[in-house]
Amino acid sequence: MSSDSTALQSSVVINEAVQSLRDGGLVAFPTETVYGLGADAKNPEAIKKIFSTKGRPSNHPLIVHLAAPDRFDQAQVDWVPVLAPWVRDLSEDALKLINAFWPGPLTLVFKKDKSVLNELTGGQDTVAIRAPAHPIAQELLRKFKGGVVAPSANRFGKVSPTSAADVRNEFEGVLDLMVLDGGDCEVGIESTIIDLSTGDRAILLRPGVITPSEILAKTGIQIYHPGEVIEETDLLPKVSGSLKAHYAPTTPLRLYASGRVLDALSEFPDTKSRVAVAVWDSESSLSHDGHPSVHFEEVVIPSDSASFASRLYRSLRDLDQQDWDLILFPEPPAGEEWDGVRDRLQRACFGSGPSSSSHVSN
Ligand code: TXA
Ligand code: MG
């Protein structure tokens, strides 16, 4: 098949997806971070379908995804008309962040325009927006000519999908869902979320691959951590990823400190016999670190933070399918570039295990 006919075919499929969104349907699509479960941001019934399909509480707000303006490869493009229907006011800082990072894995929270549906903001007076970089997401959004709300395309509290097959597995037997296939997601963890709605300081709500230092270096804007400006508990209803349990596999998952696999096992009361141990590709094998009653198997993981992020959910999903009794991951090293994956791993540990539905899973 020539590349032309491939392009033509995907374009036909994308047109179908656009029609499905216009008809109030759900469409799963690839972004550079994870796959999203999309619906028309102006259709309250379609938005309700997202919440019921995911099993997500209706007060957890969604991100609106927008197309980048035409010719977004130019140095300065005009994002103001793109955002005007959604946000009440657009500060200088907001425009700096947008020009530096959109389209890309950065979500910004603004005071919302009054026309933005309460169904999507969970009743809050703010709205989260991002322009994803994946070409299929961009084509879908450009052709749709409107905002698309899209949470990660997984059931609530579970591991986010990074391939079309993951999305299909997630909703198999539950929903006949149209899934646009854009291959494996490059970034692998969800977008960084920055709250600009308080008007004075920009606050990090969810760490991702775009870090506060990178933002400072590219825009001169200082990003504050929630604890520096507000009581952490005030954020809980806002960001579902800020609840303790999230992104969780069904197999129990624990972290181990460098070289302390056995300690991690002894802290786990029901040590069983089959344990998958993730080890950094930069480190020597654990085989000398044996345990008489345990069968270890090593899984090599990248020691570079970007590659680790891009493979994290893939590894968790694959290991979860393999019938292990316990999965051990090394604690990520200190350093801001690891904050995104550390955050996801800690919440995944907390929510993991067969009884995860009985704790504060979200
Ligand atoms: O990378 C991503 O952001 C992916 C892809 C699909 O774009 N989407 C994603 O959506 O991660 P979701 O729904 O799984 O996570 C969105 C997060 C939630 O934690 C939500 O609470 C937060 O964004 N959020 C949405 N609107 C907000 C608002 N107005 N204020 C604060 N947080 C908000
Ligand atoms: Mg999610």
Coordinates of C-alpha atoms and ligand atoms in Angstrom, one line a residue:
M1 CA 0.0 0.0 0.0
S2 CA 1.5 3.4 -1.0
S3 CA 1.8 6.1 1.7
D4 CA -0.8 8.1 -0.3
S5 CA -3.4 5.5 0.0
T6 CA -2.6 5.0 3.7
A7 CA -3.1 8.7 4.2
L8 CA -6.4 8.6 2.2
Q9 CA -7.6 5.6 4.2
S10 CA -6.8 7.2 7.6
S11 CA -8.5 10.4 6.4
V12 CA -11.7 8.5 5.6
V13 CA -11.6 6.9 9.0
I14 CA -11.0 10.3 10.6
N15 CA -14.0 11.7 8.8
E16 CA -16.1 8.9 10.2
A17 CA -14.8 9.7 13.7
V18 CA -15.7 13.4 13.2
Q19 CA -19.2 12.3 12.2
S20 CA -19.4 10.1 15.2
L21 CA -18.4 13.0 17.5
R22 CA -21.0 15.2 15.8
D23 CA -23.7 12.5 16.4
G24 CA -22.9 12.6 20.1
G25 CA -20.8 9.4 20.1
L26 CA -17.5 8.6 21.8
V27 CA -14.2 8.2 19.8
A28 CA -10.9 7.0 21.3
F29 CA -7.9 8.7 19.7
P30 CA -4.1 8.8 20.2
T31 CA -2.3 11.8 21.7
E32 CA 1.4 12.0 22.3
T33 CA 0.8 11.3 26.1
V34 CA -1.9 8.6 26.3
Y35 CA -5.0 7.6 24.4
G36 CA -8.0 9.8 25.1
L37 CA -11.8 9.0 25.2
G38 CA -13.2 11.8 23.2
A39 CA -16.6 13.5 23.1
D40 CA -18.0 16.8 21.8
A41 CA -17.3 19.4 24.5
K42 CA -20.6 21.2 23.7
N43 CA -22.8 18.1 24.0
P44 CA -23.9 17.4 27.6
E45 CA -25.3 14.0 26.8
A46 CA -22.0 12.9 25.1
I47 CA -20.1 14.2 28.1
K48 CA -22.3 12.1 30.5
K49 CA -21.5 9.1 28.4
I50 CA -17.8 9.6 29.1
F51 CA -18.4 9.6 32.9
S52 CA -20.6 6.6 32.8
T53 CA -18.3 4.6 30.4
K54 CA -15.3 5.3 32.6
G55 CA -17.1 4.9 35.9
R56 CA -15.8 8.4 36.8
P57 CA -17.5 10.6 39.4
S58 CA -19.2 13.5 37.7
N59 CA -17.4 16.1 39.8
H60 CA -14.0 15.2 38.3
P61 CA -13.5 17.8 35.5
L62 CA -12.3 16.9 32.0
I63 CA -9.7 18.5 29.7
V64 CA -10.9 20.3 26.5
H65 CA -8.7 19.4 23.6
L66 CA -8.3 22.1 20.8
A67 CA -6.8 22.2 17.4
A68 CA -3.7 24.3 16.9
P69 CA -4.2 27.3 14.6
D70 CA -3.2 26.7 11.0
R71 CA 0.5 26.8 10.2
F72 CA 1.4 26.2 13.8
D73 CA 5.0 25.6 12.8
Q74 CA 5.5 29.4 12.4
A75 CA 7.3 31.1 15.3
Q76 CA 4.3 33.1 16.4
V77 CA 0.7 32.0 15.7
D78 CA -2.4 33.5 17.0
W79 CA -3.9 31.4 19.7
V80 CA -6.2 34.1 21.0
P81 CA -9.2 33.4 18.7
V82 CA -8.8 29.6 19.4
L83 CA -9.1 30.2 23.2
A84 CA -11.5 33.1 23.3
P85 CA -14.7 30.9 23.3
W86 CA -13.4 28.9 26.3
V87 CA -11.5 31.2 28.7
R88 CA -12.5 34.4 30.4
D89 CA -9.1 36.1 30.2
L90 CA -5.8 35.2 28.7
S91 CA -2.8 36.6 30.6
E92 CA 0.6 37.4 29.1
D93 CA 2.0 34.5 31.0
A94 CA -0.6 32.2 29.5
L95 CA 0.3 33.2 26.0
K96 CA 4.0 32.7 26.8
L97 CA 3.3 29.2 28.0
I98 CA 1.1 28.4 25.0
N99 CA 3.6 29.8 22.5
A100 CA 6.4 27.8 24.1
F101 CA 4.7 24.4 24.6
W102 CA 1.6 24.0 22.4
P103 CA 0.8 21.8 20.7
G104 CA 2.3 19.5 23.3
P105 CA 1.9 17.7 26.6
L106 CA 1.0 20.8 28.7
T107 CA -2.6 21.4 30.1
L108 CA -3.5 24.9 31.4
V109 CA -6.3 25.6 33.8
F110 CA -8.1 29.0 33.3
K111 CA -11.2 30.8 34.6
K112 CA -13.8 29.5 32.2
D113 CA -16.0 31.4 29.8
K114 CA -19.6 31.3 30.9
S115 CA -20.6 29.2 27.8
V116 CA -18.4 26.3 28.9
L117 CA -20.7 23.4 30.2
N118 CA -20.7 22.7 33.9
E119 CA -21.0 19.0 33.0
L120 CA -17.4 19.1 31.8
T121 CA -15.9 21.3 34.6
G122 CA -17.5 19.3 37.4
G123 CA -19.3 22.5 38.4
Q124 CA -16.1 24.5 38.9
D125 CA -15.6 27.9 37.4
T126 CA -12.3 26.9 35.7
V127 CA -11.6 24.9 32.6
A128 CA -8.5 22.8 31.7
I129 CA -7.3 23.0 28.0
R130 CA -4.6 21.5 25.9
A131 CA -3.7 21.2 22.3
P132 CA -2.2 17.7 21.8
A133 CA 0.7 17.3 19.4
H134 CA -0.2 13.9 17.9
P135 CA -0.9 14.4 14.1
I136 CA -4.1 12.2 14.3
A137 CA -5.4 14.1 17.2
Q138 CA -4.7 17.4 15.4
E139 CA -6.4 16.2 12.2
L140 CA -9.4 15.0 14.2
L141 CA -9.7 18.3 16.0
R142 CA -9.2 20.4 12.9
K143 CA -11.9 18.6 11.0
F144 CA -14.2 18.6 13.9
K145 CA -13.8 22.3 14.3
G146 CA -14.7 22.3 18.0
G147 CA -13.5 21.3 21.4
V148 CA -13.2 17.6 22.3
V149 CA -13.2 16.6 26.0
A150 CA -11.0 13.6 26.5
P151 CA -10.0 11.9 29.7
S152 CA -7.5 9.0 29.4
A153 CA -9.3 6.1 27.7
N154 CA -9.3 3.7 30.7
R155 CA -11.7 2.7 33.4
F156 CA -11.5 5.0 36.4
G157 CA -8.4 4.4 38.6
K158 CA -6.8 2.0 36.2
V159 CA -3.6 2.2 34.1
S160 CA -3.9 4.7 31.2
P161 CA -3.7 3.2 27.7
T162 CA -0.7 3.9 25.4
S163 CA -1.8 1.9 22.4
A164 CA -5.1 1.3 20.4
A165 CA -5.1 -2.3 21.6
D166 CA -4.9 -1.2 25.2
V167 CA -8.0 0.9 24.7
R168 CA -9.9 -2.0 23.1
N169 CA -8.9 -4.3 26.0
E170 CA -10.0 -1.8 28.5
F171 CA -13.6 -1.5 27.2
E172 CA -13.9 -5.0 25.6
G173 CA -17.5 -6.3 26.0
V174 CA -18.6 -3.1 27.6
L175 CA -18.7 -0.7 24.7
D176 CA -18.4 -0.9 20.9
L177 CA -16.0 2.0 20.6
M178 CA -14.4 3.6 17.6
V179 CA -10.6 3.6 18.2
L180 CA -8.3 5.6 16.0
D181 CA -5.0 3.8 15.9
G182 CA -1.9 6.1 16.0
G183 CA 0.6 3.6 17.3
D184 CA 2.3 3.7 20.6
C185 CA 2.2 7.0 22.5
E186 CA 5.6 8.7 22.6
V187 CA 5.5 10.5 25.9
G188 CA 3.7 7.7 27.8
I189 CA 2.4 9.6 30.8
E190 CA -0.3 12.3 31.0
S191 CA 0.3 16.0 30.3
T192 CA 1.7 18.3 32.9
I193 CA -1.1 20.4 34.4
I194 CA -0.5 24.1 35.4
D195 CA -3.2 26.1 37.1
L196 CA -3.3 29.7 35.9
S197 CA -6.8 30.4 37.3
T198 CA -5.8 32.0 40.6
G199 CA -4.4 35.0 38.6
D200 CA -1.2 35.5 40.5
R201 CA 0.9 32.4 40.6
A202 CA 1.1 29.4 38.2
I203 CA 0.7 26.2 40.2
L204 CA 1.7 22.7 39.3
L205 CA -1.3 20.4 39.6
R206 CA 0.1 17.3 37.9
P207 CA 3.8 16.7 37.1
G208 CA 4.6 15.4 33.6
V209 CA 7.5 15.4 31.2
I210 CA 7.4 19.2 30.9
T211 CA 9.0 20.2 34.2
P212 CA 8.9 23.5 36.1
S213 CA 12.6 24.0 35.3
E214 CA 12.0 23.7 31.6
I215 CA 9.1 26.1 31.9
L216 CA 11.3 28.6 33.7
A217 CA 14.1 28.2 31.2
K218 CA 11.9 28.7 28.2
T219 CA 9.5 31.3 29.5
G220 CA 10.9 32.9 32.6
I221 CA 7.7 31.9 34.5
Q222 CA 8.2 30.5 38.0
I223 CA 6.0 27.5 38.7
Y224 CA 4.9 26.9 42.3
H225 CA 4.2 23.6 43.9
P226 CA 0.7 23.3 45.5
G227 CA 2.2 23.0 49.0
E228 CA 3.9 26.4 48.6
V229 CA 0.7 28.2 48.0
I230 CA -2.4 26.3 49.2
E231 CA -3.3 23.5 51.6
E232 CA -2.8 20.3 49.6
T233 CA -6.2 19.0 50.7
D234 CA -7.9 21.9 48.9
L235 CA -6.7 20.3 45.6
L236 CA -8.2 16.9 46.1
P237 CA -11.6 17.4 44.4
K238 CA -9.9 19.2 41.5
V239 CA -7.4 16.6 40.1
S240 CA -8.4 13.0 40.2
G241 CA -4.8 12.1 39.6
S242 CA -4.1 13.8 43.0
L243 CA -6.0 11.1 44.9
K244 CA -3.8 8.5 46.4
A245 CA -4.9 5.6 44.3
H246 CA -4.7 5.8 40.5
Y247 CA -3.1 4.3 37.4
A248 CA -3.3 1.0 39.2
P249 CA -2.7 -2.6 38.1
T250 CA -4.6 -5.5 39.6
T251 CA -1.4 -7.3 40.6
P252 CA 0.1 -5.8 43.8
L253 CA 2.9 -3.4 43.0
R254 CA 5.6 -2.1 45.4
L255 CA 8.7 0.0 45.1
Y256 CA 12.1 -1.1 46.4
A257 CA 15.0 1.1 47.4
S258 CA 18.2 0.6 45.4
G259 CA 19.7 -2.8 46.2
R260 CA 16.9 -3.6 48.7
V261 CA 14.7 -6.1 46.9
L262 CA 14.5 -8.4 49.9
D263 CA 13.5 -5.7 52.3
A264 CA 10.6 -4.8 50.0
L265 CA 9.6 -8.5 50.0
S266 CA 9.7 -8.7 53.8
E267 CA 7.5 -5.6 54.1
F268 CA 4.9 -7.4 51.9
P269 CA 3.1 -9.7 54.3
D270 CA 1.8 -12.2 51.8
T271 CA 5.0 -12.9 50.0
K272 CA 4.2 -15.4 47.3
S273 CA 6.2 -17.3 44.9
R274 CA 6.3 -15.5 41.6
V275 CA 7.7 -12.0 41.6
A276 CA 8.6 -9.8 38.7
V277 CA 11.4 -7.4 39.5
A278 CA 12.0 -4.4 37.3
V279 CA 15.7 -3.5 37.2
W280 CA 17.4 -0.5 35.6
D281 CA 19.2 -1.2 32.3
S282 CA 22.2 0.5 33.8
E283 CA 22.5 -1.9 36.7
S284 CA 23.9 -5.4 37.0
S285 CA 21.6 -8.4 37.4
L286 CA 19.9 -9.1 40.7
S287 CA 20.6 -12.9 40.5
H288 CA 22.9 -12.8 43.5
D289 CA 20.2 -11.3 45.5
G290 CA 18.1 -14.5 45.8
H291 CA 15.4 -15.6 48.2
P292 CA 14.8 -19.3 48.8
S293 CA 11.0 -19.3 48.5
V294 CA 10.6 -16.8 45.8
H295 CA 11.0 -17.1 42.0
F296 CA 12.2 -13.8 40.7
E297 CA 12.2 -12.8 37.1
E298 CA 13.9 -9.6 36.0
V299 CA 12.4 -7.1 33.6
V300 CA 14.9 -4.6 32.3
I301 CA 13.6 -1.0 32.3
P302 CA 15.2 2.2 30.9
S303 CA 17.2 4.3 33.2
D304 CA 16.6 7.5 31.2
S305 CA 13.5 9.3 32.5
A306 CA 11.9 10.0 29.1
S307 CA 12.2 6.4 27.9
F308 CA 11.1 5.2 31.3
A309 CA 7.9 7.4 31.1
S310 CA 7.2 6.3 27.5
R311 CA 7.3 2.6 28.6
L312 CA 5.9 2.8 32.2
Y313 CA 2.2 2.0 31.5
R314 CA 3.1 -0.5 28.7
S315 CA 5.2 -2.4 31.3
L316 CA 2.5 -2.2 34.0
R317 CA -0.1 -3.5 31.6
D318 CA 2.0 -6.3 30.2
L319 CA 3.2 -7.4 33.7
D320 CA -0.4 -7.3 34.9
Q321 CA -1.4 -9.8 32.3
Q322 CA 1.3 -12.3 33.2
D323 CA 0.0 -13.8 36.4
W324 CA 2.7 -12.5 38.8
D325 CA 2.0 -12.5 42.5
L326 CA 3.9 -9.3 43.0
I327 CA 5.6 -6.7 40.8
L328 CA 8.5 -4.7 42.2
F329 CA 9.8 -1.5 40.6
P330 CA 12.9 0.4 41.8
E331 CA 12.2 3.8 43.4
P332 CA 12.9 6.4 40.8
P333 CA 16.0 8.6 41.5
A334 CA 15.7 12.1 42.9
G335 CA 15.4 14.9 40.4
E336 CA 12.6 16.9 38.8
E337 CA 12.7 15.0 35.5
W338 CA 11.6 11.9 37.5
D339 CA 8.7 13.6 39.3
G340 CA 6.1 12.6 36.8
V341 CA 6.9 8.9 36.8
R342 CA 7.4 8.9 40.6
D343 CA 4.0 10.4 41.0
R344 CA 2.4 7.8 38.8
L345 CA 4.2 4.9 40.3
Q346 CA 3.4 5.9 43.9
R347 CA -0.3 6.1 43.1
A348 CA -0.2 2.9 41.1
C349 CA 1.3 1.1 44.2
F350 CA -1.3 2.5 46.5
G351 CA -4.2 1.4 44.3
S352 CA -2.8 -1.9 43.1
G353 CA -4.0 -5.4 44.1
P354 CA -7.1 -7.4 43.5
S355 CA -9.0 -5.5 46.2
S356 CA -8.2 -2.0 44.8
S357 CA -11.9 -1.4 44.1
S358 CA -12.5 -1.4 47.8
H359 CA -10.1 1.4 48.6
V360 CA -10.2 5.0 47.6
S361 CA -9.6 4.1 44.1
N362 CA -10.6 6.7 41.5
Ligands
TXA1 O1 -2.3 13.9 28.7 C1 -3.5 14.1 29.1 O2 -3.8 15.1 29.7 C2 -4.6 13.0 28.7 C3 -4.7 13.0 27.2 C4 -5.8 12.1 26.8 O3 -4.9 14.3 26.7 N1 -5.8 13.3 29.4 C5 -5.9 13.1 30.7 O4 -7.2 13.3 31.2 O5 -5.0 12.8 31.5 P1 -7.8 12.8 32.6 O6 -9.2 13.1 32.6 O7 -7.4 11.4 32.7 O8 -7.0 13.7 33.6 C6 -7.4 15.1 33.6 C7 -7.0 15.7 34.9 C8 -7.8 15.2 36.0 O9 -6.9 14.9 37.1 C9 -8.7 16.4 36.3 O10 -9.1 16.4 37.6 C10 -7.8 17.6 35.9 O11 -7.2 17.1 34.7 N2 -8.6 18.8 35.6 C11 -9.5 18.9 34.6 N3 -10.1 20.1 34.6 C12 -9.6 20.7 35.7 C13 -9.8 22.0 36.3 N4 -10.7 22.8 35.8 N5 -9.1 22.3 37.4 C14 -8.2 21.5 37.9 N6 -7.9 20.2 37.4 C15 -8.6 19.9 36.3
MG2 MG -6.7 9.6 33.6

